[in-house]
Amino acid sequence: MKYRTSFINHAFVSPPSHISPQLIIPLINPSTSHKIPHTQFISATKDDVLNAIESAHTAKEPLRKVGVENRVRYLAQLRQKLEENQEFLARLECLDNGKTICEARGDIQETISCFKTYEALGHLFERRINGHGTEILNPANNSPDDMFHIVRSFMPVGVSVAILPFNYPLTQISWALCPSIIAGCPIIVKPSENTMLTSFELARYVQEITDMPKGSINIVYGDGKQSDALQLLTEDERINKVAFTGSVATGKKIAQKCAERFIRFNAETGGKSPMIVDESYFTSEADYDKCVEWIMTGIISNKGEICSATSRLIVHTHVYDKLLQRLKDRIEKLWIEATCPDEDADNLFADDTCNVKASQTHDRKSELGPVISEIQYEKVWRYIGIAKKEGCKLLCGGSKNNLPKEGFFVAPTVFYDVNKDHTIWKEEVFGPVLAACSYDTIEEAIDLATDSWNGLTSSVFTKDEDLFRRVKWHLRTGTVWWNSSQPNFAYVPWGGFGASGTQGRVLGEEGLFNYLEVQSVYSNRENATWGNFIQC
């Protein structure tokens, strides 16, 4: 068995001569609940983490000095490897995440798109990022100061850390890695312990870029809840920025550690997003089918493991019953099977060198994959049980009948006539569970939609533009979708309000400037003085 280890200072760590069981991270195939072959990952030790931090710290100046043009080239070389291997990468994410093959292929395409976006932004802001700066004019008269030439310049924040979730393994890495490298910030990535396969392949691609400063990209493995060593990623004084995606509770703990050292921190901590469906959206029978597809995209795609899932459905009374019946009919037609059976897992790897045999795997027809783990499986079914006990009415799902016998499958479940006091209305389930209710007036719909501490996304379905703008005015969410759910592009800023996030945005220009410090530079034009030394 070939062990897989962390990637530090442009090389894979040599496994210890004696590997204790506590260091082995088992990877489980969610489709079968069996261990994945050829994937023995070794958790990073304290020495490994300290080496990763020192490696990234040492790379700060070399990575900055190579300039934006070379950092763009590094991303382009990585992107080309992703493009060449995208089918293999998609199948790996089917294997350790449980996505359908269509979802996985889409995610790898999104990852490639993120690389392209930051290559383009690197070219666009090259002079500013390289420290040349842009002149600041006085807005009162739109002219420069008479005595000083003032420019706004930028410099890298420093060493960045990205602590990432399991739901979009490679895509989430790209959201942090791409802007960090373009800005000149060496990065340490800590992927989820559930989904490490594609990050390991990415590390192999990084190793092939021989002229990239060593330590620019480091990837460490381990379970943050089990490993004290990984706590150093948020505590070491050489860390200058932390990006986190995950639970509110963990986000708060990391935020406190960063606040103690006044270092930059940004987080996305989930949501409980509303979808308002007004009767004005429906002008033909086909609109019901379109709306159903968007509802399913918002809660059933990616097994419901979406931070931005539109999990609270708020429908006008006049179309409520008809829309829910259409939704029920569509859900009951879903084909559910293992997205990556064990035979596919075996065929993905030719031997312990982990060479792909993708030609021996097959597309599976499943429209819904399993949730990530036994822990998540039990959690989602527990929420379904709570909803039943609290008297929520069950439209469909909610039963383990007709599901695959193996794996962590959860039936797409819809409860209706849910109210504000019900647990599934208030708490993020992170699974394919939808809470629906009706409204009579748009004021009531707005009140229901805004009844949450979370503020990541929201969705409004109406063909009345004035009504949409009226509703949007009240929606304190980082993203608002009009007649859709879940579009998300790498060139558009992403993040939330309230309990859904903190300190800025990822993606787009905003995501890049998260990794840059602003420096104002005053140049005395004529080597003049103000005359007298401070007179009042």
Coordinates of C-alpha atoms in Angstrom, one line a residue:
M1 CA 0.0 0.0 0.0
K2 CA 1.3 3.4 -1.0
Y3 CA 0.5 6.0 1.6
R4 CA -0.6 9.5 0.7
T5 CA 0.9 12.4 2.7
S6 CA 0.8 16.1 2.9
F7 CA 2.5 18.3 0.3
I8 CA 4.9 20.7 1.8
N9 CA 7.7 22.8 0.3
H10 CA 7.1 21.4 -3.2
A11 CA 7.4 17.7 -2.1
F12 CA 5.3 15.0 -0.5
V13 CA 6.2 14.3 3.1
S14 CA 7.9 11.0 3.7
P15 CA 5.7 8.8 5.8
P16 CA 7.0 7.9 9.3
S17 CA 8.8 4.6 9.7
H18 CA 6.1 3.5 12.1
I19 CA 2.5 4.6 11.3
S20 CA 0.2 4.5 14.2
P21 CA -3.5 3.8 13.5
Q22 CA -4.3 7.3 14.9
L23 CA -2.4 8.9 11.9
I24 CA -4.3 7.0 9.2
I25 CA -7.3 8.9 7.8
P26 CA -9.8 6.4 6.3
L27 CA -11.6 7.5 3.2
I28 CA -15.1 6.2 2.8
N29 CA -17.1 5.8 -0.4
P30 CA -20.5 7.4 0.5
S31 CA -22.2 5.3 -2.2
T32 CA -21.4 2.0 -0.4
S33 CA -20.1 3.1 3.1
H34 CA -17.0 1.0 2.3
K35 CA -13.4 2.1 2.6
I36 CA -11.9 3.3 -0.7
P37 CA -9.0 1.2 -1.9
H38 CA -5.5 2.6 -2.5
T39 CA -6.2 5.8 -0.5
Q40 CA -4.4 5.5 2.8
F41 CA -3.9 9.2 3.8
I42 CA -1.6 10.1 6.7
S43 CA -2.5 12.9 9.0
A44 CA -0.1 15.8 9.3
T45 CA 1.9 15.8 12.5
K46 CA 2.9 18.9 14.5
D47 CA 6.3 18.9 12.8
D48 CA 4.6 18.7 9.4
V49 CA 2.3 21.6 10.1
L50 CA 5.2 23.7 11.4
N51 CA 7.2 22.8 8.3
A52 CA 4.3 23.9 6.1
I53 CA 4.1 27.2 7.9
E54 CA 7.8 27.8 7.7
S55 CA 7.9 26.8 4.1
A56 CA 5.1 29.3 3.2
H57 CA 6.7 32.0 5.4
T58 CA 10.0 31.5 3.5
A59 CA 8.2 31.7 0.2
K60 CA 6.7 35.2 0.8
E61 CA 9.5 37.3 -0.7
P62 CA 10.4 34.9 -3.6
L63 CA 6.7 34.6 -4.6
R64 CA 6.2 38.3 -4.5
K65 CA 9.4 39.1 -6.4
V66 CA 8.6 36.8 -9.4
G67 CA 5.8 39.3 -10.3
V68 CA 2.2 38.9 -11.4
E69 CA 3.1 37.8 -14.9
N70 CA 4.8 34.7 -13.6
R71 CA 2.1 34.0 -11.0
V72 CA -0.4 34.1 -13.8
R73 CA 1.7 31.6 -15.7
Y74 CA 1.7 29.2 -12.7
L75 CA -2.1 29.3 -12.6
A76 CA -2.3 28.7 -16.3
Q77 CA 0.0 25.7 -16.1
L78 CA -2.1 24.2 -13.3
R79 CA -5.3 25.0 -15.3
Q80 CA -4.0 23.1 -18.3
K81 CA -3.4 20.1 -16.1
L82 CA -6.9 20.3 -14.8
E83 CA -8.3 20.5 -18.3
E84 CA -6.2 17.5 -19.4
N85 CA -7.4 15.4 -16.4
Q86 CA -10.9 16.7 -15.8
E87 CA -12.7 13.4 -16.4
F88 CA -10.5 11.6 -13.9
L89 CA -10.9 14.4 -11.4
A90 CA -14.7 14.4 -11.8
R91 CA -14.8 10.6 -11.1
L92 CA -12.6 11.0 -8.0
E93 CA -15.2 13.5 -6.7
C94 CA -18.0 11.0 -7.4
L95 CA -16.0 8.5 -5.4
D96 CA -15.1 10.4 -2.2
N97 CA -18.0 12.9 -2.2
G98 CA -20.8 10.9 -3.7
K99 CA -21.8 13.5 -6.3
T100 CA -23.5 12.4 -9.5
I101 CA -21.1 12.3 -12.5
C102 CA -22.9 15.3 -14.1
E103 CA -22.5 17.4 -10.9
A104 CA -18.9 16.4 -10.6
R105 CA -18.1 17.3 -14.2
G106 CA -19.8 20.7 -13.7
D107 CA -17.7 21.3 -10.6
I108 CA -14.4 20.6 -12.3
Q109 CA -15.5 23.0 -15.0
E110 CA -16.3 25.6 -12.4
T111 CA -12.8 25.1 -10.9
I112 CA -11.2 25.6 -14.3
S113 CA -13.3 28.8 -14.8
C114 CA -12.0 30.1 -11.5
F115 CA -8.4 29.7 -12.6
K116 CA -9.2 31.5 -15.9
T117 CA -10.9 34.3 -14.0
Y118 CA -7.9 35.0 -11.8
E119 CA -5.5 34.7 -14.7
A120 CA -7.5 37.5 -16.3
L121 CA -7.7 39.5 -13.1
G122 CA -3.9 39.2 -12.7
H123 CA -3.4 40.7 -16.1
L124 CA -6.0 43.4 -15.5
F125 CA -4.5 44.6 -12.1
E126 CA -0.9 43.7 -12.9
R127 CA 0.6 47.1 -12.3
R128 CA -1.3 47.7 -9.1
I129 CA -0.5 44.3 -7.6
N130 CA 3.2 44.7 -8.6
G131 CA 3.3 47.9 -6.5
H132 CA 3.1 50.7 -9.1
G133 CA -0.2 52.0 -7.7
T134 CA -2.8 54.4 -9.1
E135 CA -3.0 58.1 -8.4
I136 CA -5.6 59.3 -5.9
L137 CA -7.3 62.5 -6.8
N138 CA -9.1 64.9 -4.5
P139 CA -12.9 64.1 -5.0
A140 CA -13.8 67.7 -4.0
N141 CA -12.2 69.1 -7.2
N142 CA -11.2 66.0 -9.1
S143 CA -7.6 67.0 -9.3
P144 CA -4.3 66.0 -7.7
D145 CA -2.9 67.7 -4.6
D146 CA -0.6 70.7 -5.4
M147 CA 2.2 69.5 -3.1
F148 CA 2.0 65.7 -3.0
H149 CA 1.6 63.1 -5.7
I150 CA -0.5 60.4 -3.9
V151 CA -0.9 56.9 -5.1
R152 CA -2.8 53.9 -3.8
S153 CA -0.5 50.9 -3.9
F154 CA -0.9 47.2 -2.9
M155 CA 1.2 44.6 -1.3
P156 CA 0.5 40.9 -0.4
V157 CA -1.1 40.2 3.0
G158 CA 1.4 37.4 3.6
V159 CA 0.9 33.7 4.4
S160 CA -2.7 32.6 3.9
V161 CA -4.5 29.5 5.2
A162 CA -7.6 28.0 3.7
I163 CA -9.7 25.6 5.9
L164 CA -12.2 24.0 3.5
P165 CA -15.3 21.9 3.5
F166 CA -16.3 18.6 1.7
N167 CA -19.1 19.7 -0.5
Y168 CA -17.1 21.2 -3.4
P169 CA -13.6 19.9 -2.8
L170 CA -11.5 21.1 -5.7
T171 CA -13.7 24.2 -6.5
Q172 CA -13.4 25.5 -3.0
I173 CA -9.6 25.1 -3.1
S174 CA -9.6 27.2 -6.3
W175 CA -11.6 30.0 -4.6
A176 CA -8.7 30.5 -2.1
L177 CA -5.7 29.3 -4.0
C178 CA -6.2 31.4 -7.2
P179 CA -6.5 34.9 -5.6
S180 CA -3.9 34.0 -3.0
I181 CA -1.2 33.1 -5.6
I182 CA -2.1 36.0 -7.9
A183 CA -1.7 38.4 -5.0
G184 CA 1.6 36.9 -4.1
C185 CA 0.5 35.1 -0.9
P186 CA 1.9 31.6 -0.3
I187 CA -1.0 29.4 0.8
I188 CA -1.6 26.4 3.1
V189 CA -4.7 24.4 2.2
K190 CA -6.4 22.1 4.6
P191 CA -9.1 20.2 2.7
S192 CA -11.9 18.2 4.4
E193 CA -10.7 14.9 5.7
N194 CA -13.7 13.4 3.8
T195 CA -12.6 14.5 0.4
M196 CA -8.9 14.5 -0.2
L197 CA -8.5 12.8 -3.5
T198 CA -8.6 15.7 -5.9
S199 CA -6.4 17.9 -3.7
F200 CA -3.7 15.2 -3.9
E201 CA -3.9 15.2 -7.7
L202 CA -3.6 19.0 -7.6
A203 CA -0.5 18.7 -5.5
R204 CA 1.0 16.5 -8.1
Y205 CA 0.4 19.1 -10.8
V206 CA 1.9 21.8 -8.6
Q207 CA 5.1 19.6 -8.2
E208 CA 5.5 19.7 -12.0
I209 CA 5.9 23.5 -12.0
T210 CA 9.6 23.4 -11.3
D211 CA 10.3 27.2 -11.3
M212 CA 7.5 28.1 -8.8
P213 CA 9.1 29.2 -5.5
K214 CA 9.1 26.3 -3.1
G215 CA 6.5 26.6 -0.4
S216 CA 4.1 28.7 -2.5
I217 CA 1.4 26.0 -2.3
N218 CA 1.2 23.6 0.6
I219 CA -1.6 21.0 1.3
V220 CA -1.9 19.4 4.7
Y221 CA -4.2 16.6 5.6
G222 CA -6.0 15.8 8.9
D223 CA -9.2 16.0 10.9
G224 CA -9.3 19.4 12.6
K225 CA -11.5 18.0 15.3
Q226 CA -9.0 15.3 16.1
S227 CA -5.6 16.8 15.5
D228 CA -4.1 19.4 17.8
A229 CA -1.4 20.0 15.2
L230 CA -3.8 21.6 12.8
Q231 CA -4.7 24.2 15.4
L232 CA -1.4 25.8 14.6
L233 CA -2.8 26.9 11.3
T234 CA -4.8 29.5 13.1
E235 CA -2.5 30.2 16.0
D236 CA 1.0 30.5 14.6
E237 CA 2.3 34.1 14.4
R238 CA 3.6 33.6 10.9
I239 CA 0.0 33.2 9.5
N240 CA -1.3 36.5 8.1
K241 CA -4.8 35.5 6.8
V242 CA -7.3 32.7 7.3
A243 CA -10.2 31.8 5.0
F244 CA -12.8 29.3 6.4
T245 CA -15.9 27.7 5.0
G246 CA -17.9 25.5 7.4
S247 CA -20.1 25.7 10.5
V248 CA -21.0 28.8 12.5
A249 CA -19.6 27.3 15.7
T250 CA -16.2 26.5 14.2
G251 CA -16.1 29.8 12.3
K252 CA -16.6 31.7 15.6
K253 CA -13.7 29.9 17.2
I254 CA -11.3 30.6 14.3
A255 CA -12.6 34.3 14.2
Q256 CA -11.7 34.7 17.9
K257 CA -8.2 33.3 17.3
C258 CA -7.6 35.6 14.4
A259 CA -9.0 38.6 16.3
E260 CA -6.5 38.1 19.1
R261 CA -3.7 38.7 16.6
F262 CA -5.5 41.2 14.4
I263 CA -5.0 39.1 11.3
R264 CA -7.4 39.1 8.3
F265 CA -10.2 36.5 8.4
N266 CA -13.0 35.8 6.1
A267 CA -15.6 33.1 6.5
E268 CA -18.6 31.6 4.8
T269 CA -20.7 29.8 7.4
G270 CA -23.8 28.5 5.7
G271 CA -27.3 29.7 5.4
K272 CA -31.0 29.0 5.6
S273 CA -31.9 30.7 2.3
P274 CA -35.5 31.5 1.3
M275 CA -37.2 31.2 -2.1
I276 CA -40.2 33.4 -2.6
V277 CA -42.5 32.2 -5.4
D278 CA -45.2 34.7 -6.4
E279 CA -48.3 34.0 -8.4
S280 CA -47.1 36.6 -11.0
Y281 CA -44.4 34.2 -12.1
F282 CA -46.9 31.9 -13.7
T283 CA -48.2 32.9 -17.1
S284 CA -48.3 29.4 -18.7
E285 CA -48.4 25.8 -17.6
A286 CA -44.7 25.4 -18.6
D287 CA -43.8 27.9 -15.9
Y288 CA -44.7 25.4 -13.2
D289 CA -42.3 22.8 -14.6
K290 CA -39.5 25.5 -14.8
C291 CA -40.1 26.6 -11.3
V292 CA -40.0 23.0 -10.0
E293 CA -36.7 22.4 -11.7
W294 CA -35.3 25.5 -10.0
I295 CA -36.7 24.4 -6.6
M296 CA -34.9 21.1 -7.1
T297 CA -31.7 22.7 -8.2
G298 CA -31.8 24.8 -5.0
I299 CA -32.3 21.9 -2.5
I300 CA -31.7 18.5 -4.2
S301 CA -28.6 19.2 -6.3
N302 CA -25.4 18.1 -4.7
K303 CA -27.6 16.0 -2.3
G304 CA -28.6 19.3 -0.6
E305 CA -25.1 19.8 0.7
I306 CA -25.0 23.4 -0.4
C307 CA -24.4 26.3 1.9
S308 CA -26.6 28.4 -0.3
A309 CA -29.5 25.8 -0.6
T310 CA -32.8 27.5 -0.9
S311 CA -34.3 25.3 1.8
R312 CA -37.2 27.6 2.8
L313 CA -39.9 27.7 0.1
I314 CA -42.5 30.5 0.4
V315 CA -45.3 30.2 -2.1
H316 CA -48.3 32.4 -2.9
T317 CA -51.5 30.8 -1.7
H318 CA -53.1 30.9 -5.1
V319 CA -50.4 28.6 -6.7
Y320 CA -49.3 26.7 -3.5
D321 CA -51.1 23.4 -3.9
K322 CA -50.6 23.1 -7.6
L323 CA -46.9 23.9 -7.4
L324 CA -46.3 21.4 -4.5
Q325 CA -48.1 18.7 -6.4
R326 CA -45.9 19.2 -9.5
L327 CA -42.9 19.2 -7.2
K328 CA -44.0 15.9 -5.6
D329 CA -44.6 14.3 -9.0
R330 CA -41.1 15.3 -10.2
I331 CA -39.3 14.1 -7.0
E332 CA -41.0 10.8 -7.1
K333 CA -39.6 10.2 -10.6
L334 CA -36.0 10.6 -9.5
W335 CA -33.7 7.8 -10.2
I336 CA -31.4 7.0 -7.2
E337 CA -28.5 4.6 -7.2
A338 CA -24.9 4.5 -6.2
T339 CA -23.0 7.2 -8.0
C340 CA -19.7 5.2 -7.7
P341 CA -20.1 1.5 -6.8
D342 CA -17.1 -0.3 -5.4
E343 CA -16.2 -1.8 -8.8
D344 CA -15.8 1.7 -10.2
A345 CA -13.7 2.6 -7.2
D346 CA -11.4 -0.4 -7.9
N347 CA -11.2 0.5 -11.6
L348 CA -10.2 4.1 -11.0
F349 CA -6.8 3.0 -9.8
A350 CA -4.7 0.6 -11.8
D351 CA -2.4 -0.2 -8.9
D352 CA -0.8 1.5 -5.8
T353 CA 0.8 4.1 -8.1
C354 CA -2.8 5.3 -8.6
N355 CA -2.8 5.4 -12.4
V356 CA -6.2 6.0 -13.7
K357 CA -8.2 3.5 -15.6
A358 CA -11.1 5.8 -16.3
S359 CA -12.1 3.9 -19.4
Q360 CA -13.2 1.0 -17.2
T361 CA -15.6 3.2 -15.2
H362 CA -19.1 3.9 -16.4
D363 CA -21.6 6.8 -16.2
R364 CA -24.3 6.0 -13.6
K365 CA -27.8 7.3 -14.1
S366 CA -28.4 8.4 -10.6
E367 CA -30.0 11.9 -10.2
L368 CA -29.2 12.0 -6.5
G369 CA -26.1 11.0 -4.7
P370 CA -25.5 10.0 -1.0
V371 CA -24.7 12.5 1.7
I372 CA -21.0 12.6 2.6
S373 CA -20.7 10.5 5.7
E374 CA -22.5 8.4 8.3
I375 CA -22.4 11.4 10.7
Q376 CA -24.2 13.6 8.1
Y377 CA -26.6 10.8 7.3
E378 CA -27.6 10.4 10.9
K379 CA -27.9 14.2 11.3
V380 CA -30.2 14.6 8.3
W381 CA -32.5 11.7 9.3
R382 CA -32.6 13.1 12.8
Y383 CA -33.9 16.5 11.4
I384 CA -36.5 14.6 9.4
G385 CA -37.6 12.8 12.6
I386 CA -37.7 16.1 14.5
A387 CA -39.9 17.6 11.8
K388 CA -42.4 14.7 12.1
K389 CA -42.5 14.9 15.9
E390 CA -43.2 18.6 15.7
G391 CA -46.2 18.0 13.4
C392 CA -44.8 19.2 10.1
K393 CA -46.9 17.8 7.2
L394 CA -45.0 15.4 4.9
L395 CA -45.5 15.9 1.2
C396 CA -43.0 13.3 0.0
G397 CA -39.9 11.4 1.1
G398 CA -39.1 11.0 4.8
S399 CA -38.7 7.2 4.5
K400 CA -35.8 4.9 3.9
N401 CA -37.9 2.7 1.6
N402 CA -36.9 2.3 -2.0
L403 CA -33.4 3.7 -1.3
P404 CA -30.1 1.7 -2.1
K405 CA -29.4 -0.8 0.7
E406 CA -25.8 0.4 1.1
G407 CA -24.4 3.9 1.4
F408 CA -25.6 7.2 3.0
F409 CA -28.7 7.9 1.0
V410 CA -31.4 10.3 2.2
A411 CA -34.7 10.5 0.4
P412 CA -35.6 13.9 -1.0
T413 CA -38.0 15.1 1.6
V414 CA -40.5 18.0 1.5
F415 CA -42.5 19.2 4.5
Y416 CA -45.4 21.7 3.9
D417 CA -47.3 24.2 6.0
V418 CA -44.2 24.7 8.0
N419 CA -44.1 27.7 10.4
K420 CA -41.5 29.8 12.0
D421 CA -41.4 27.8 15.2
H422 CA -40.5 24.5 13.5
T423 CA -36.8 23.4 13.8
I424 CA -36.4 22.7 10.1
W425 CA -37.4 26.3 9.3
K426 CA -34.7 27.7 11.6
E427 CA -31.8 25.4 11.4
E428 CA -29.5 24.4 8.5
V429 CA -30.0 20.7 7.7
F430 CA -27.4 20.4 4.9
G431 CA -29.3 17.7 3.1
P432 CA -32.2 17.3 0.6
V433 CA -34.9 18.5 3.0
L434 CA -37.2 21.3 2.0
A435 CA -39.6 23.3 4.3
A436 CA -42.5 24.9 2.5
C437 CA -45.2 27.4 3.5
S438 CA -47.7 29.7 1.9
Y439 CA -48.4 33.5 2.1
D440 CA -51.2 35.8 1.2
T441 CA -49.5 39.2 0.9
I442 CA -46.0 40.1 -0.2
E443 CA -45.4 41.7 3.2
E444 CA -46.0 38.4 4.8
A445 CA -43.6 36.7 2.3
I446 CA -40.9 39.3 3.1
D447 CA -41.4 38.7 6.9
L448 CA -41.0 35.0 6.4
A449 CA -38.0 35.3 4.1
T450 CA -36.1 37.6 6.5
D451 CA -36.8 35.5 9.6
S452 CA -33.3 34.2 9.9
W453 CA -29.9 35.2 11.3
N454 CA -28.3 33.9 8.1
G455 CA -28.0 36.0 5.0
L456 CA -26.1 34.1 2.3
T457 CA -28.6 33.9 -0.6
S458 CA -32.2 34.4 -1.5
S459 CA -34.4 33.8 -4.5
V460 CA -37.5 35.5 -5.9
F461 CA -39.8 34.2 -8.6
T462 CA -41.9 36.8 -10.3
K463 CA -42.3 38.4 -13.7
D464 CA -43.2 41.7 -12.2
E465 CA -40.0 43.7 -12.1
D466 CA -41.3 46.3 -9.7
L467 CA -42.4 43.6 -7.3
F468 CA -38.9 42.0 -7.5
R469 CA -37.2 45.3 -6.7
R470 CA -39.6 45.9 -3.8
V471 CA -38.8 42.5 -2.3
K472 CA -35.1 42.7 -3.0
W473 CA -34.9 45.9 -1.0
H474 CA -35.6 44.0 2.2
L475 CA -33.5 40.9 1.5
R476 CA -30.2 41.2 3.5
T477 CA -28.3 38.5 1.6
G478 CA -25.0 38.5 -0.2
T479 CA -26.7 37.2 -3.4
V480 CA -30.2 37.5 -4.7
W481 CA -31.4 35.3 -7.6
W482 CA -34.3 36.5 -9.7
N483 CA -36.2 33.6 -11.3
S484 CA -33.4 31.1 -10.6
S485 CA -31.4 29.4 -7.9
Q486 CA -27.7 28.6 -7.4
P487 CA -26.0 30.4 -10.3
N488 CA -22.5 31.3 -9.1
F489 CA -19.7 32.5 -11.3
A490 CA -16.0 33.0 -10.4
Y491 CA -16.0 36.6 -11.5
V492 CA -18.9 37.6 -9.2
P493 CA -18.3 38.3 -5.5
W494 CA -19.7 35.7 -3.1
G495 CA -20.4 35.9 0.6
G496 CA -23.1 36.6 3.1
F497 CA -24.6 38.8 5.8
G498 CA -25.0 38.1 9.5
A499 CA -24.3 34.5 10.5
S500 CA -23.5 33.5 6.9
G501 CA -20.1 35.2 6.8
T502 CA -17.8 37.9 7.8
Q503 CA -15.2 40.3 6.4
G504 CA -15.6 40.7 2.7
R505 CA -16.2 38.4 -0.2
V506 CA -14.6 35.6 -2.1
L507 CA -14.5 35.5 -5.9
G508 CA -14.3 38.3 -8.3
E509 CA -12.2 41.4 -7.8
E510 CA -13.3 41.5 -4.1
G511 CA -11.8 38.0 -3.7
L512 CA -8.5 39.1 -5.0
F513 CA -8.3 42.3 -2.9
N514 CA -8.9 40.1 0.2
Y515 CA -5.3 39.0 -0.2
L516 CA -3.9 42.5 -0.6
E517 CA -3.1 45.3 1.8
V518 CA -3.6 48.9 0.7
Q519 CA -0.7 51.2 1.1
S520 CA -1.1 55.0 0.5
V521 CA 2.2 56.6 -0.7
Y522 CA 2.7 60.4 -0.5
S523 CA 5.5 61.8 -2.7
N524 CA 6.6 65.4 -2.1
R525 CA 6.6 66.8 -5.6
E526 CA 9.0 69.7 -5.2
N527 CA 10.8 68.7 -2.0
A528 CA 9.0 71.6 -0.4
T529 CA 7.9 72.2 3.2
W530 CA 4.7 73.6 4.6
G531 CA 6.6 76.6 5.8
N532 CA 6.4 76.9 9.6
F533 CA 6.5 73.8 11.8
I534 CA 3.0 73.4 13.1
Q535 CA 1.5 76.8 13.9
C536 CA -2.0 77.1 15.3

